[in-house]
Amino acid sequence: MDYSLLDAPASHVVATARGLLGWQLEANGVRVAITEVEAYAGVGEDPASHSHRGPTERSSVMFGPAGVLYVYFVFGMHWCMNVTAGHEGEAAAVLLRAGKVIGGVELARARRGPVADRELARGPARLSVALGIDGSANRTSLLDGTGPARLIPAAVVPPATIRSGPRVGVAAAHDVPWRFWLDGEPSVSAYRRHTPRRRSGTPRLS
């Protein structure tokens, strides 16, 4: 399989993110076609990135080799999946935001419950649930078959079918248009701008 897309420098993470659209991801009996992604750059370049201030115990995986699964927990309830990108020692990752289930649909339904097909993997948390991915998959390879998930290259998506816009749910650099999706694809998640959480007792501003 041709994984040369992932060999680009971390500074090319935007092009890498766009290039992952249409690729397939297979895990635990379910296969999806990737329909929505977000790019996150490295140290000092992107305030929304986990690697912005340098490696930590959580973000150190972003500084490793490309093609590794970076899985993290958010809001105390959801797992999100990322593909590491760039050369080793350079931090970058692509958040997998949504996918169209193309294999193992019944298994995905069993994990997700009675929802419409478009909702099976619509959004990063739902995508992880549909594929049966949790924190145990963190730092595993997506390329060599040793991990629970496998990334499968596909033909290049025509540029005219790709749309871009602000990233979802990030407090910093939320207007950077590094979210990419396939135009007209029902599995793409709805855009929600980040809203800071209010402390208890803090009055709401009108």
Short mmCIF file of C-alpha atoms in Angstrom, two decimals:
data_model
loop_
_atom_site.label_atom_id
_atom_site.label_comp_id
_atom_site.label_asym_id
_atom_site.label_seq_id
_atom_site.Cartn_x
_atom_site.Cartn_y
_atom_site.Cartn_z
CA MET A 1 0.00 0.00 0.00
CA ASP A 2 1.16 3.52 -0.76
CA TYR A 3 1.49 5.57 2.43
CA SER A 4 3.71 8.26 0.93
CA LEU A 5 1.08 10.88 1.82
CA LEU A 6 2.11 10.46 5.45
CA ASP A 7 5.82 10.93 4.65
CA ALA A 8 5.44 14.69 4.10
CA PRO A 9 6.97 17.03 6.70
CA ALA A 10 4.79 18.03 9.63
CA SER A 11 4.59 21.53 8.18
CA HIS A 12 2.50 20.03 5.35
CA VAL A 13 -0.17 18.68 7.70
CA VAL A 14 -2.93 20.63 5.95
CA ALA A 15 -2.20 18.86 2.66
CA THR A 16 -1.95 15.56 4.53
CA ALA A 17 -5.35 16.12 6.12
CA ARG A 18 -6.98 16.90 2.77
CA GLY A 19 -5.32 13.84 1.25
CA LEU A 20 -6.79 11.51 3.88
CA LEU A 21 -10.33 12.25 2.73
CA GLY A 22 -11.68 9.17 0.97
CA TRP A 23 -9.17 6.83 2.59
CA GLN A 24 -10.63 3.92 4.52
CA LEU A 25 -10.21 2.95 8.15
CA GLU A 26 -10.95 -0.58 9.32
CA ALA A 27 -11.15 -1.74 12.94
CA ASN A 28 -12.87 -4.49 14.89
CA GLY A 29 -15.07 -5.66 12.04
CA VAL A 30 -16.19 -2.24 10.74
CA ARG A 31 -14.84 -0.27 7.80
CA VAL A 32 -15.46 3.42 7.09
CA ALA A 33 -14.54 5.84 4.33
CA ILE A 34 -13.13 9.01 5.91
CA THR A 35 -15.35 12.01 5.10
CA GLU A 36 -14.21 14.73 7.51
CA VAL A 37 -10.88 15.61 9.15
CA GLU A 38 -9.10 18.42 11.00
CA ALA A 39 -5.40 19.33 10.80
CA TYR A 40 -3.32 20.19 13.89
CA ALA A 41 0.23 21.52 13.61
CA GLY A 42 3.24 21.40 15.90
CA VAL A 43 5.16 23.31 18.54
CA GLY A 44 4.51 27.05 18.55
CA GLU A 45 2.51 26.93 15.33
CA ASP A 46 -1.02 26.07 16.39
CA PRO A 47 -2.50 27.06 19.78
CA ALA A 48 -5.29 24.51 19.31
CA SER A 49 -2.84 21.61 19.03
CA HIS A 50 -1.99 19.35 21.98
CA SER A 51 1.66 19.68 20.93
CA HIS A 52 1.72 23.49 20.88
CA ARG A 53 3.84 23.87 24.02
CA GLY A 54 6.01 20.82 23.44
CA PRO A 55 5.72 17.14 24.28
CA THR A 56 3.78 15.96 27.31
CA GLU A 57 2.92 12.46 28.45
CA ARG A 58 -0.26 12.66 26.37
CA SER A 59 1.00 14.49 23.30
CA SER A 60 4.40 12.82 22.90
CA VAL A 61 2.85 10.39 20.42
CA MET A 62 2.46 13.35 18.03
CA PHE A 63 6.26 13.64 17.93
CA GLY A 64 6.75 10.02 16.91
CA PRO A 65 6.56 8.37 13.50
CA ALA A 66 3.69 9.03 11.10
CA GLY A 67 0.81 6.61 10.74
CA VAL A 68 0.29 5.97 14.44
CA LEU A 69 -3.07 6.21 16.19
CA TYR A 70 -3.32 9.00 18.77
CA VAL A 71 -6.42 8.39 20.90
CA TYR A 72 -7.43 10.76 23.68
CA PHE A 73 -10.36 11.16 26.07
CA VAL A 74 -12.50 14.33 26.14
CA PHE A 75 -15.28 15.61 28.38
CA GLY A 76 -14.86 12.57 30.59
CA MET A 77 -16.84 10.41 28.17
CA HIS A 78 -15.59 10.39 24.57
CA TRP A 79 -12.62 8.91 22.69
CA CYS A 80 -11.23 10.77 19.67
CA MET A 81 -8.89 9.33 17.04
CA ASN A 82 -6.01 11.03 15.25
CA VAL A 83 -3.46 9.95 12.65
CA THR A 84 0.05 11.19 13.41
CA ALA A 85 1.77 12.92 10.51
CA GLY A 86 5.20 14.25 9.61
CA HIS A 87 8.74 13.08 10.21
CA GLU A 88 9.76 11.63 13.56
CA GLY A 89 10.53 14.43 16.01
CA GLU A 90 8.10 16.81 14.28
CA ALA A 91 4.64 17.12 15.81
CA ALA A 92 1.46 17.04 13.73
CA ALA A 93 -1.73 15.03 13.65
CA VAL A 94 -5.01 14.78 11.77
CA LEU A 95 -8.19 14.36 13.77
CA LEU A 96 -10.61 11.91 12.15
CA ARG A 97 -13.96 13.64 12.54
CA ALA A 98 -16.39 11.48 10.56
CA GLY A 99 -16.77 8.54 8.25
CA LYS A 100 -19.27 6.70 6.09
CA VAL A 101 -19.71 3.09 7.17
CA ILE A 102 -19.06 0.88 4.14
CA GLY A 103 -18.48 -2.46 5.85
CA GLY A 104 -19.78 -4.12 9.01
CA VAL A 105 -22.87 -1.92 9.11
CA GLU A 106 -24.81 -4.23 11.42
CA LEU A 107 -21.92 -4.34 13.88
CA ALA A 108 -21.68 -0.55 13.81
CA ARG A 109 -25.44 -0.37 14.48
CA ALA A 110 -25.07 -2.73 17.43
CA ARG A 111 -22.46 -0.40 18.94
CA ARG A 112 -24.25 2.85 18.15
CA GLY A 113 -27.86 1.91 18.78
CA PRO A 114 -30.97 2.69 16.71
CA VAL A 115 -29.70 5.66 14.68
CA ALA A 116 -29.85 6.52 11.00
CA ASP A 117 -26.99 5.22 8.85
CA ARG A 118 -25.67 8.77 8.37
CA GLU A 119 -25.29 9.05 12.15
CA LEU A 120 -23.31 5.84 12.68
CA ALA A 121 -19.90 7.54 12.48
CA ARG A 122 -20.88 11.22 12.26
CA GLY A 123 -18.54 13.06 14.59
CA PRO A 124 -15.26 11.96 16.20
CA ALA A 125 -16.76 10.29 19.27
CA ARG A 126 -19.34 8.36 17.25
CA LEU A 127 -16.67 7.32 14.79
CA SER A 128 -14.64 5.79 17.62
CA VAL A 129 -17.67 3.97 19.00
CA ALA A 130 -18.66 2.59 15.59
CA LEU A 131 -15.13 1.23 15.11
CA GLY A 132 -14.85 -0.09 18.67
CA ILE A 133 -11.82 2.09 19.41
CA ASP A 134 -10.88 3.29 22.90
CA GLY A 135 -7.76 4.32 24.77
CA SER A 136 -6.23 0.86 24.52
CA ALA A 137 -5.54 1.62 20.83
CA ASN A 138 -3.44 4.69 21.60
CA ARG A 139 0.09 4.62 20.11
CA THR A 140 -0.64 1.61 17.88
CA SER A 141 0.33 1.48 14.22
CA LEU A 142 -2.27 2.10 11.53
CA LEU A 143 0.02 0.76 8.83
CA ASP A 144 1.61 -2.57 9.68
CA GLY A 145 -1.32 -4.61 11.00
CA THR A 146 -0.03 -4.82 14.58
CA GLY A 147 -2.76 -2.55 15.95
CA PRO A 148 -6.55 -2.94 16.06
CA ALA A 149 -7.07 -0.41 13.26
CA ARG A 150 -5.74 -0.25 9.73
CA LEU A 151 -5.57 2.74 7.40
CA ILE A 152 -6.23 1.89 3.76
CA PRO A 153 -5.16 4.32 0.99
CA ALA A 154 -7.65 5.22 -1.71
CA ALA A 155 -7.68 7.18 -4.95
CA VAL A 156 -7.17 10.92 -4.66
CA VAL A 157 -10.42 12.79 -4.11
CA PRO A 158 -11.08 15.51 -6.73
CA PRO A 159 -10.20 18.91 -5.16
CA ALA A 160 -13.53 20.35 -6.32
CA THR A 161 -15.38 17.99 -3.95
CA ILE A 162 -13.49 19.17 -0.84
CA ARG A 163 -14.74 21.98 1.39
CA SER A 164 -12.97 23.70 4.27
CA GLY A 165 -13.95 25.74 7.28
CA PRO A 166 -13.24 26.47 10.96
CA ARG A 167 -12.36 23.67 13.32
CA VAL A 168 -14.98 22.46 15.77
CA GLY A 169 -14.99 22.81 19.55
CA VAL A 170 -11.51 24.29 20.05
CA ALA A 171 -10.97 27.27 22.34
CA ALA A 172 -7.88 28.63 20.56
CA ALA A 173 -7.44 29.33 16.86
CA HIS A 174 -11.05 28.28 16.31
CA ASP A 175 -11.40 30.31 13.12
CA VAL A 176 -8.46 28.63 11.37
CA PRO A 177 -10.04 26.86 8.34
CA TRP A 178 -8.28 23.54 8.87
CA ARG A 179 -11.39 21.36 8.91
CA PHE A 180 -11.92 19.57 5.61
CA TRP A 181 -14.87 17.51 4.41
CA LEU A 182 -16.44 15.95 1.34
CA ASP A 183 -19.12 18.19 -0.10
CA GLY A 184 -22.65 16.80 0.14
CA GLU A 185 -21.67 13.78 2.23
CA PRO A 186 -24.42 13.15 4.85
CA SER A 187 -22.00 11.66 7.39
CA VAL A 188 -20.16 14.98 7.85
CA SER A 189 -20.80 16.40 11.32
CA ALA A 190 -22.56 19.69 12.02
CA TYR A 191 -20.41 22.74 12.70
CA ARG A 192 -20.52 24.09 16.26
CA ARG A 193 -18.31 26.96 17.28
CA HIS A 194 -16.60 26.61 20.65
CA THR A 195 -18.52 28.19 23.53
CA PRO A 196 -16.55 28.72 26.75
CA ARG A 197 -18.09 26.99 29.76
CA ARG A 198 -19.46 29.32 32.42
CA ARG A 199 -18.53 28.88 36.05
CA SER A 200 -21.39 28.23 38.42
CA GLY A 201 -22.99 31.52 39.49
CA THR A 202 -21.43 33.52 36.66
CA PRO A 203 -24.09 35.62 34.95
CA ARG A 204 -24.69 35.02 31.27
CA LEU A 205 -23.81 37.96 29.04
CA SER A 206 -26.54 39.08 26.69
#
